[in-house]
Coordinates of C-alpha atoms and ligand atoms in Angstrom, one line a residue:
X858 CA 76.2 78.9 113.3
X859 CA 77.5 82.3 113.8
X860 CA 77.1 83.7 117.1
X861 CA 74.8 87.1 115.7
X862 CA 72.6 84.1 113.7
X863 CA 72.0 82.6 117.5
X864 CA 70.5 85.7 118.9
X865 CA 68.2 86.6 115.9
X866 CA 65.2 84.9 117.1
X867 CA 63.9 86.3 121.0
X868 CA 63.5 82.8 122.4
X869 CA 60.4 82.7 124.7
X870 CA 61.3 81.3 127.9
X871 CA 58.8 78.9 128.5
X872 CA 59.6 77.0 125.2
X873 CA 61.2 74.3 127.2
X874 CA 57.9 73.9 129.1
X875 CA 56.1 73.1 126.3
X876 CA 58.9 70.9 124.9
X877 CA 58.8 68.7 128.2
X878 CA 55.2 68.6 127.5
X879 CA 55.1 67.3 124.0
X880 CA 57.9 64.5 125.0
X881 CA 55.6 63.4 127.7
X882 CA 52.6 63.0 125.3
X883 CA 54.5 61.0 122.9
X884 CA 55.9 58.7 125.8
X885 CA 52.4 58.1 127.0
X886 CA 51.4 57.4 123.4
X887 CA 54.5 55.3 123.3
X888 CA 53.8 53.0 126.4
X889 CA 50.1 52.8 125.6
X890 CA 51.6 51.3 122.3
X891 CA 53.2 49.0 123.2
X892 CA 50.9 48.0 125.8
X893 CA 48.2 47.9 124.1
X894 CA 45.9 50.1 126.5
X895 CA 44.8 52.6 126.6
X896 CA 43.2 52.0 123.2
X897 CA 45.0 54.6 120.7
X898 CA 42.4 56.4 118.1
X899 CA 44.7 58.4 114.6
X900 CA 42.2 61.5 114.1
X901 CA 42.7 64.4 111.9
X902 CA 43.4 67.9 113.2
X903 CA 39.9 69.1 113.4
X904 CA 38.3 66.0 114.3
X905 CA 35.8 65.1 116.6
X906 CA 38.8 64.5 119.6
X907 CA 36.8 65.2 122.7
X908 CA 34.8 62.4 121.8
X909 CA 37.4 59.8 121.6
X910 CA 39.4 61.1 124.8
X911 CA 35.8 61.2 126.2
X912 CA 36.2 57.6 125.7
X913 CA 39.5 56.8 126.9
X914 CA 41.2 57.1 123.9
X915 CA 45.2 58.4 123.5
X916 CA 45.1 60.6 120.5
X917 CA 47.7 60.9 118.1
X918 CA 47.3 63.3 114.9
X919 CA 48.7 62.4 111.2
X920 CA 49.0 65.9 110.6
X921 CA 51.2 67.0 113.5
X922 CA 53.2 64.0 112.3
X923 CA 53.2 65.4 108.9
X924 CA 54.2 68.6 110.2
X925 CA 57.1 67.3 112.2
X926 CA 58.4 65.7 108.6
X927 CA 58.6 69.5 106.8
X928 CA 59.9 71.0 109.9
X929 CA 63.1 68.5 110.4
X930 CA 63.1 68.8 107.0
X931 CA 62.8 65.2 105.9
X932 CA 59.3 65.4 104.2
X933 CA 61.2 65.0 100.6
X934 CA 62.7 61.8 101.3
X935 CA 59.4 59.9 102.0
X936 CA 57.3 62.3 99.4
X937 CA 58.9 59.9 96.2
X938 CA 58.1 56.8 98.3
X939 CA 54.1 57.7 98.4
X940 CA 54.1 58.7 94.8
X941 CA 55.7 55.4 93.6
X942 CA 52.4 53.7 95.0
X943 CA 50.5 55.6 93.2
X944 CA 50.0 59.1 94.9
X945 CA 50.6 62.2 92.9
X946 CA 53.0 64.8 93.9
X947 CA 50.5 67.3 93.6
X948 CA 48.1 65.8 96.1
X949 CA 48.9 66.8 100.1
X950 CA 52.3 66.6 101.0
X951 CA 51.4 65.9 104.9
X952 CA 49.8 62.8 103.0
X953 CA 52.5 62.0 101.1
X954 CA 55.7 62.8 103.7
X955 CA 53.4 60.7 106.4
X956 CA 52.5 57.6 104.3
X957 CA 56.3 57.3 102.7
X958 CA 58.2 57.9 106.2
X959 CA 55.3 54.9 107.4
X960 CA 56.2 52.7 104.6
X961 CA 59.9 53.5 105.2
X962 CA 59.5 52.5 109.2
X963 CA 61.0 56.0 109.9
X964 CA 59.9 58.8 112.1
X965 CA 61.3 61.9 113.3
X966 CA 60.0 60.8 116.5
X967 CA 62.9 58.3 117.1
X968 CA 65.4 60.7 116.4
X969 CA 64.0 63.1 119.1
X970 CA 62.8 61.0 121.8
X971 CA 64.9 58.1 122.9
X972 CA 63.2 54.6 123.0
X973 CA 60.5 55.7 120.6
X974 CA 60.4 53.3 117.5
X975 CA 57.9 54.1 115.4
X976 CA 54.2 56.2 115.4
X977 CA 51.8 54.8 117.9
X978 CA 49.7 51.5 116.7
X979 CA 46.3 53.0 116.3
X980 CA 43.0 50.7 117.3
X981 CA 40.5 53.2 115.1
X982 CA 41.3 56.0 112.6
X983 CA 38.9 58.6 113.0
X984 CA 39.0 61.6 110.5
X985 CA 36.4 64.2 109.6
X986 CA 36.2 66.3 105.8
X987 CA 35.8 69.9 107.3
X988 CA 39.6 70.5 106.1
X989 CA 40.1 68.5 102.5
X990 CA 39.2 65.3 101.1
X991 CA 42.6 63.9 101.2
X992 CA 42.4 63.2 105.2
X993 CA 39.5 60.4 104.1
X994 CA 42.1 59.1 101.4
X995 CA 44.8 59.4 104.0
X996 CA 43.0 57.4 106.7
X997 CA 41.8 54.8 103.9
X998 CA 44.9 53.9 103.3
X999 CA 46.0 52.9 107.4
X1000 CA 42.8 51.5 107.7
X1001 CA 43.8 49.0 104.5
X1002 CA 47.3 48.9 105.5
X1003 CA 46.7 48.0 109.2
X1004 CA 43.2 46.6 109.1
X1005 CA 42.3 48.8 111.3
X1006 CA 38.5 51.0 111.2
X1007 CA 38.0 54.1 109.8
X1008 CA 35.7 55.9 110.7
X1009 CA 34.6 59.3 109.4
X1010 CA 32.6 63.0 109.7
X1011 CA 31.2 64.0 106.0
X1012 CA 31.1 67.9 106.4
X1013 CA 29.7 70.6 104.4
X1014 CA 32.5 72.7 102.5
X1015 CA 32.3 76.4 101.2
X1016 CA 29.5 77.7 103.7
X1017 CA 28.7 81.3 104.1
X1018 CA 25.9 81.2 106.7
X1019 CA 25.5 78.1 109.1
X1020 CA 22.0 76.9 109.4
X1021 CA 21.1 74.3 111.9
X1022 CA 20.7 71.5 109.2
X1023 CA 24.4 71.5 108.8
X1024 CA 24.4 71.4 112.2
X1025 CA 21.8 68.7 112.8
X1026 CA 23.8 66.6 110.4
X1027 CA 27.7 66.5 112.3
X1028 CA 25.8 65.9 115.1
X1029 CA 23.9 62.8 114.0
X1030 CA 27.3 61.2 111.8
X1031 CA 28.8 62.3 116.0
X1032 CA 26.7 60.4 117.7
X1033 CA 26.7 57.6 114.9
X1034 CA 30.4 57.1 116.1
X1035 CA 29.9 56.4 119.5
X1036 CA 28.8 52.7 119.4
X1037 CA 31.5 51.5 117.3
X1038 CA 33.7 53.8 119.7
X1039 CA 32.2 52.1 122.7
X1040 CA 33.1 48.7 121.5
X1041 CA 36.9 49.7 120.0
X1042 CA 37.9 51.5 123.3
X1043 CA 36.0 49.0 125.7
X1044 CA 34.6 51.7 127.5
X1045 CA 30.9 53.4 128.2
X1046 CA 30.0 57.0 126.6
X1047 CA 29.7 59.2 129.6
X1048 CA 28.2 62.4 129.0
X1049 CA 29.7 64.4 131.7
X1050 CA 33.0 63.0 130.7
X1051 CA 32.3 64.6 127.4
X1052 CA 30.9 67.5 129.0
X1053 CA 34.9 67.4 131.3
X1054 CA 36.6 67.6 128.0
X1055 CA 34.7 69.8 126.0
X1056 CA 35.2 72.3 128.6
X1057 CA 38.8 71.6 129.0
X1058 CA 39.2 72.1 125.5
X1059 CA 37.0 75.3 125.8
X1060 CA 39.7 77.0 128.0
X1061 CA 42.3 75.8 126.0
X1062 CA 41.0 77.9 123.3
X1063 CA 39.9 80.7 124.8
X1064 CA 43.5 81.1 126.0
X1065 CA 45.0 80.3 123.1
X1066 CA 42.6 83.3 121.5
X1067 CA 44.0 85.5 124.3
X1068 CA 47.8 84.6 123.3
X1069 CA 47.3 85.1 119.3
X1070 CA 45.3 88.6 120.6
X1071 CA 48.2 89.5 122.7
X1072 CA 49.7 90.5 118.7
X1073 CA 47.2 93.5 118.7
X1074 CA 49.9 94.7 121.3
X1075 CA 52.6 97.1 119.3
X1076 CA 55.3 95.9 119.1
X1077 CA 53.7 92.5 118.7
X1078 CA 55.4 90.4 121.2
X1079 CA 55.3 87.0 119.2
X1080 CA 56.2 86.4 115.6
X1081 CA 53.8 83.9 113.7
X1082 CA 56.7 81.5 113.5
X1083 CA 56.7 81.0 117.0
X1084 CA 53.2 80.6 117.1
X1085 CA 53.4 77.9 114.8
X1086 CA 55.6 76.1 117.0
X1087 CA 53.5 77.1 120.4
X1088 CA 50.4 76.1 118.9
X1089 CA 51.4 72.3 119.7
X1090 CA 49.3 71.7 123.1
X1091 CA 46.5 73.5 121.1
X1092 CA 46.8 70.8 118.3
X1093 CA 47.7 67.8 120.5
X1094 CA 46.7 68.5 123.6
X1095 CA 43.3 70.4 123.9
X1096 CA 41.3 68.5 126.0
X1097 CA 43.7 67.8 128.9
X1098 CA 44.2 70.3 131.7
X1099 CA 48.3 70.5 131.1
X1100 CA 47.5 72.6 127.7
X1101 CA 45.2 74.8 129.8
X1102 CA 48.5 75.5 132.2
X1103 CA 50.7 76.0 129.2
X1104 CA 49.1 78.7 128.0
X1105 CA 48.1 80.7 131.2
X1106 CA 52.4 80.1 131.3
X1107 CA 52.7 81.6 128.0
X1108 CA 50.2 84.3 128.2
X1109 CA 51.4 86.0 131.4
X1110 CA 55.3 85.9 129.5
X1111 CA 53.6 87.7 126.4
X1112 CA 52.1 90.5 128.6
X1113 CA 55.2 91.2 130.9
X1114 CA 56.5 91.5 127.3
X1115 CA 53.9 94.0 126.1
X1116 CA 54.6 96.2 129.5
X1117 CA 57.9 96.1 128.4
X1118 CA 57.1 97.0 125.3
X1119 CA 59.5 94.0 123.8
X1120 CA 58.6 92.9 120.4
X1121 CA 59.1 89.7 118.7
X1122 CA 61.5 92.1 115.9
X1123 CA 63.6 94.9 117.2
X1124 CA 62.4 97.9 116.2
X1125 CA 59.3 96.4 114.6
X1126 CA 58.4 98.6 111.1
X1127 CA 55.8 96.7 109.5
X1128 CA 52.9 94.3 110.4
X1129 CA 52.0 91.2 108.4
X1130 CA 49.5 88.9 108.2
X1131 CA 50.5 85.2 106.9
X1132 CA 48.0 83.8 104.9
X1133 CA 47.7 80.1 103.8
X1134 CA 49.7 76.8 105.3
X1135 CA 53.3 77.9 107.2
X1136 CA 56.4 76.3 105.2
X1137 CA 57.7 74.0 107.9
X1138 CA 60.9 73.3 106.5
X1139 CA 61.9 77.1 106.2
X1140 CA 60.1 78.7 109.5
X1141 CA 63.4 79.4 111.1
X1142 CA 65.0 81.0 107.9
X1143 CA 62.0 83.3 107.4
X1144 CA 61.4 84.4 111.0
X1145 CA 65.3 85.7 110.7
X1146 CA 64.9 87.1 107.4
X1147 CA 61.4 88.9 108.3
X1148 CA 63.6 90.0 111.6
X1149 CA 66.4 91.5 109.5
X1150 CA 63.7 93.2 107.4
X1151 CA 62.1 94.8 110.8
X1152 CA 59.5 93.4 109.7
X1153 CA 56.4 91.5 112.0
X1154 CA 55.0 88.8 110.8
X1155 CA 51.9 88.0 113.5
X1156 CA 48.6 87.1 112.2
X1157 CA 47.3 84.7 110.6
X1158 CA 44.7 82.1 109.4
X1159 CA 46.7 78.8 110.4
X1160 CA 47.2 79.8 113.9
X1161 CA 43.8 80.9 114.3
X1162 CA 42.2 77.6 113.0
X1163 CA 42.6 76.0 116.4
X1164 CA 40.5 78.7 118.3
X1165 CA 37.2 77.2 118.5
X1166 CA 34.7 79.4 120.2
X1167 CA 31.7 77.7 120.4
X1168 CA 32.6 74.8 122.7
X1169 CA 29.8 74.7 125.1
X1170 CA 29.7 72.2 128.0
X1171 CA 26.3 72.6 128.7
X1172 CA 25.7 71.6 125.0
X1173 CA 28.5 69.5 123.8
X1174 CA 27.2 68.0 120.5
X1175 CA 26.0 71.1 118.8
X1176 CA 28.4 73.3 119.9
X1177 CA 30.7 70.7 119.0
X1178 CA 29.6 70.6 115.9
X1179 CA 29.5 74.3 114.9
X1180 CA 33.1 74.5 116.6
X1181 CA 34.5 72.5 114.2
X1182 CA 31.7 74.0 111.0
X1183 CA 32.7 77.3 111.2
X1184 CA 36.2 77.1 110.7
X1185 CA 37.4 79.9 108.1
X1186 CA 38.6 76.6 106.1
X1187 CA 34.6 75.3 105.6
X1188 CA 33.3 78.7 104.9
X1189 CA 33.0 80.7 101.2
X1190 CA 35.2 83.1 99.7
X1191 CA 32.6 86.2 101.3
X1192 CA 33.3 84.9 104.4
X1193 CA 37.0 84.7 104.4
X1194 CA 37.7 88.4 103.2
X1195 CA 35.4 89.7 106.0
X1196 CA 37.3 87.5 108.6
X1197 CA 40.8 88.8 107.1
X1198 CA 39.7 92.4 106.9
X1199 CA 38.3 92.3 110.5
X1200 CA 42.1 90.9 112.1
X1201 CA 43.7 93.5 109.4
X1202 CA 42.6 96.6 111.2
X1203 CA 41.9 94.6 114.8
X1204 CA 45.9 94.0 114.5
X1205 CA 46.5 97.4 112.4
X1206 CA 48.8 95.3 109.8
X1207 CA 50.4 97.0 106.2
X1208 CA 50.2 93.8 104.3
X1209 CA 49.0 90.8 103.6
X1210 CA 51.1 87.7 102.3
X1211 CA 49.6 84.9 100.8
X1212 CA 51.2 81.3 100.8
X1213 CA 49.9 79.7 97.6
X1214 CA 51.3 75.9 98.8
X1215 CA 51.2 73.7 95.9
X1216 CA 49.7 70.7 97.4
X1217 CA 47.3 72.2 99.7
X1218 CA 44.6 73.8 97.1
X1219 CA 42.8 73.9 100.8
X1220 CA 44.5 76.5 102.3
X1221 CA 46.1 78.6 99.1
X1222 CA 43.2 80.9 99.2
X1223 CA 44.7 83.3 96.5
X1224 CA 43.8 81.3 93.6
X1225 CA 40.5 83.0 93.0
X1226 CA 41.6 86.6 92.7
X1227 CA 41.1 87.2 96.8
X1228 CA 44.8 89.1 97.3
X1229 CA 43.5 91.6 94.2
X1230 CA 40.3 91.9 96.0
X1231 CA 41.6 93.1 99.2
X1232 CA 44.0 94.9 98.4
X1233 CA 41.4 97.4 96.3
X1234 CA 39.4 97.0 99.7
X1235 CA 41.8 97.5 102.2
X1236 CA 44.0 99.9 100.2
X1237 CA 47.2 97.9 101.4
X1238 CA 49.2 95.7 99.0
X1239 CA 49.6 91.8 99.0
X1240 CA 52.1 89.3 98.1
X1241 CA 51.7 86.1 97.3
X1242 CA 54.6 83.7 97.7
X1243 CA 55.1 80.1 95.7
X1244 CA 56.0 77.3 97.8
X1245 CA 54.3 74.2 100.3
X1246 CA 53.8 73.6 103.5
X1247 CA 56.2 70.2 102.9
X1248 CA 57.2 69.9 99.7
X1249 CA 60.5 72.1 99.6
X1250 CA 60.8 71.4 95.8
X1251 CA 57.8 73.9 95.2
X1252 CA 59.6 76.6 97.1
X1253 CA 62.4 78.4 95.4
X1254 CA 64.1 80.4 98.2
X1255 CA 65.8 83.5 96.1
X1256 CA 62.6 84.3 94.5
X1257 CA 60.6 84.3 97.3
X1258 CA 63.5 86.6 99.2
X1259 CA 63.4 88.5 96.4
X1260 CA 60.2 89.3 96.3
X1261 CA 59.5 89.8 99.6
X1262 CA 62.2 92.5 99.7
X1263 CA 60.7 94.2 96.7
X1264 CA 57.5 93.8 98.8
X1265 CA 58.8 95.4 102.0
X1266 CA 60.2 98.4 99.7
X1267 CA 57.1 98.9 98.5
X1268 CA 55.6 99.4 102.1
X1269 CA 58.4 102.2 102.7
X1270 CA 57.6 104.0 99.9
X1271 CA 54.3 103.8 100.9
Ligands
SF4_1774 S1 44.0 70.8 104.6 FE1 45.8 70.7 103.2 S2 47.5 70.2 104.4 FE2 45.7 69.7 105.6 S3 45.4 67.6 105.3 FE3 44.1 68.7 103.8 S4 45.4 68.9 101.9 FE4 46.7 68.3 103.7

């Protein structure tokens, strides 16, 4: 690697904090493994965590897994494996990369932590629906392939306005969980071990909120790649006081950037917003190519999905409930251009790309003429680029430079 290619990307210095971090989760996952206690629950990224570590549960999430697959870049070796039992290349590529690395008894997670064999051994699979259908399929297929429960949140998809009855309704399939939970993990519900965690994960995410805020700042001092990558103790590790510290860490490094007016791209021209799944494999080949552009790439709706306001402590099941309800993945097309148009003149951005990811219908939202829609709105242009979130096969590289370049020309003229 040539030595200017090194220095692109402003590393931020507490990246090696939250690496130590992430090793020490997996290790503790590891142990607990191989132990066999504590009891290890699989739950999907917006799932009713606080509940199972409530209960003594480790956690360990498919999707971050899935993640780690695109981002090492070895999501298409295992994709072929999932779709010769039977899964189509066009269904979710976490699914696919996760299920063919399992049936291959590979992990990236050997390769980067030493002594690690495989994922952790779960004792209960726990998913919820908010985000797609395919997390049920997902989880159906562990719980088949390991004998091993699932267990599972039906949620309301495409809401505009949240009335209680959706409400009412997480809460009861919530509570529904707990004695099969109770028996799994051996342990007791305790409320005000719930109430602990739900107010742990509460400052998690109001810090988090505060570090994806800090972008308003111009120059923005953190690119969206590297929130991809910092959002880890948000995804893993909300709930648990050591995410709490990470990001009180991270925030004070962000705003002794803004005083010193350091931006995530030298001499920052334009403001983007990234709309749709990130494309893991690629993330450090875009945050260079936006860089060289001079072009800041530094809100959007993937980072924001783990902000969940509405934790409440003093009332953990509803608040639980709407937390995870009123994602910007449950709600209607109304709602989603509202949210997108409030961040694009809250973060005073030019442009708007859209990641239309093949195997993620989910999170492409620019299939139903949404870019064309804001852009006439917002009087700012949009771009929407072909690829996936694992899948490197949907994503052809020159066309999407290409067109991104055409794309930032346009902004100069305008
Ligand atoms: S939301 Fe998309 S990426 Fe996430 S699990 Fe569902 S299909 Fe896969």
């Amino acid at each position: 690697m040539s030595e200017e290619k090194k220095t692109k990307i402003k590393k931020i210095q507490v990246t090696g904090h939250m690496r130590k971090m992430m090793a020490d989760y997996f290790y503790e996952l590891d142990a607990a493994s191989k132990a066999g206690s504590p009891k290890i629950a699989w739950c999907t990224s917006v799932g009713p965590a606080e509940l199972l570590l409530s209960l003594g549960f480790l956690v360990h999430y498919p999707e971050n897994h899935g993640a780690m697959l695109g981002a090492t870049r070895t999501a298409n070796d295992y994709i072929p494996v999932a779709n010769a039992i039977g899964y189509s290349p066009d269904i979710c590529s976490y699914l696919t990369s996760d299920v063919g690395a399992f049936i291959k008894k590979e992990t990236p997670l050997s390769r980067a932590y030493e002594g690690i064999e495989g994922v952790p051994k779960p004792d209960v699979l726990v998913y919820n629906t908010n985000q797609c259908r395919d997390v049920q399929d997902w989880f159906s297929w562990y719980s088949k392939e390991l004998g091993v429960s699932a267990l599972g949140i039906s949620s309301y998809r495409n809401i505009g306005k949240i009335k209680e009855g959706h409400l009412m309704s997480i809460v009861h399939q919530m509570k529904d969980l707990i004695p099969p939970l109770e028996r799994i993990s051996g342990n007791k519900f305790d409320i005000d071990k719930f109430r602990e965690v739900v107010a742990l994960s509460k400052d998690c995410t109001s810090l988090w909120r505060k570090v994806l805020e800090a972008n308003t700042a111009t120059p923005a001092p953190m690119s969206f790649f590297d929130a991809t990558i910092h959002m880890g103790p948000a995804v893993v590790l909300r709930g648990s006081s050591q995410a709490v510290e990470y990001y009180k860490v991270l925030l004070k490094e962000l705003e002794e950037r803004i005083a010193d007016k350091e931006g995530a791209v030298e001499g920052e021209k334009f403001r983007l917003y990234w709309e749709g799944m990130p494309i893991w494999g690629k993330l450090r080949d875009l945050a260079e190519f936006f860089i060289d552009l001079k072009t800041a790439v530094i809100a959007s709706t993937y980072c924001n999905s783990w902000i969940f306001e509405a934790f409440d402590p003093e009332d953990p099941f509803m608040t639980m409930a709407r937390a995870y309800t009123e994602i910007f993945i449950v709600r209607d097309e109304n709602f989603k251009e509202k949210y997108i148009e409030e961040i694009v003149e809250r973060y005073k951005l030019d442009g708007i790309l859209f990641h239309d990811a093949k195997t993620c219908p989910n999170n492409s939202n620019n299939r139903y003429g949404m870019p064309e829609r804001l852009e006439k709105k917002l009087n700012i242009p949009t771009l929407t680029i072909n690829g996936d979130l694992n899948d490197l096969r949907c994503y052809s590289e020159e066309q999407a430079k290409t067109n991104i370049e055409a794309f930032i020309e346009q902004l100069e003229t305008k």
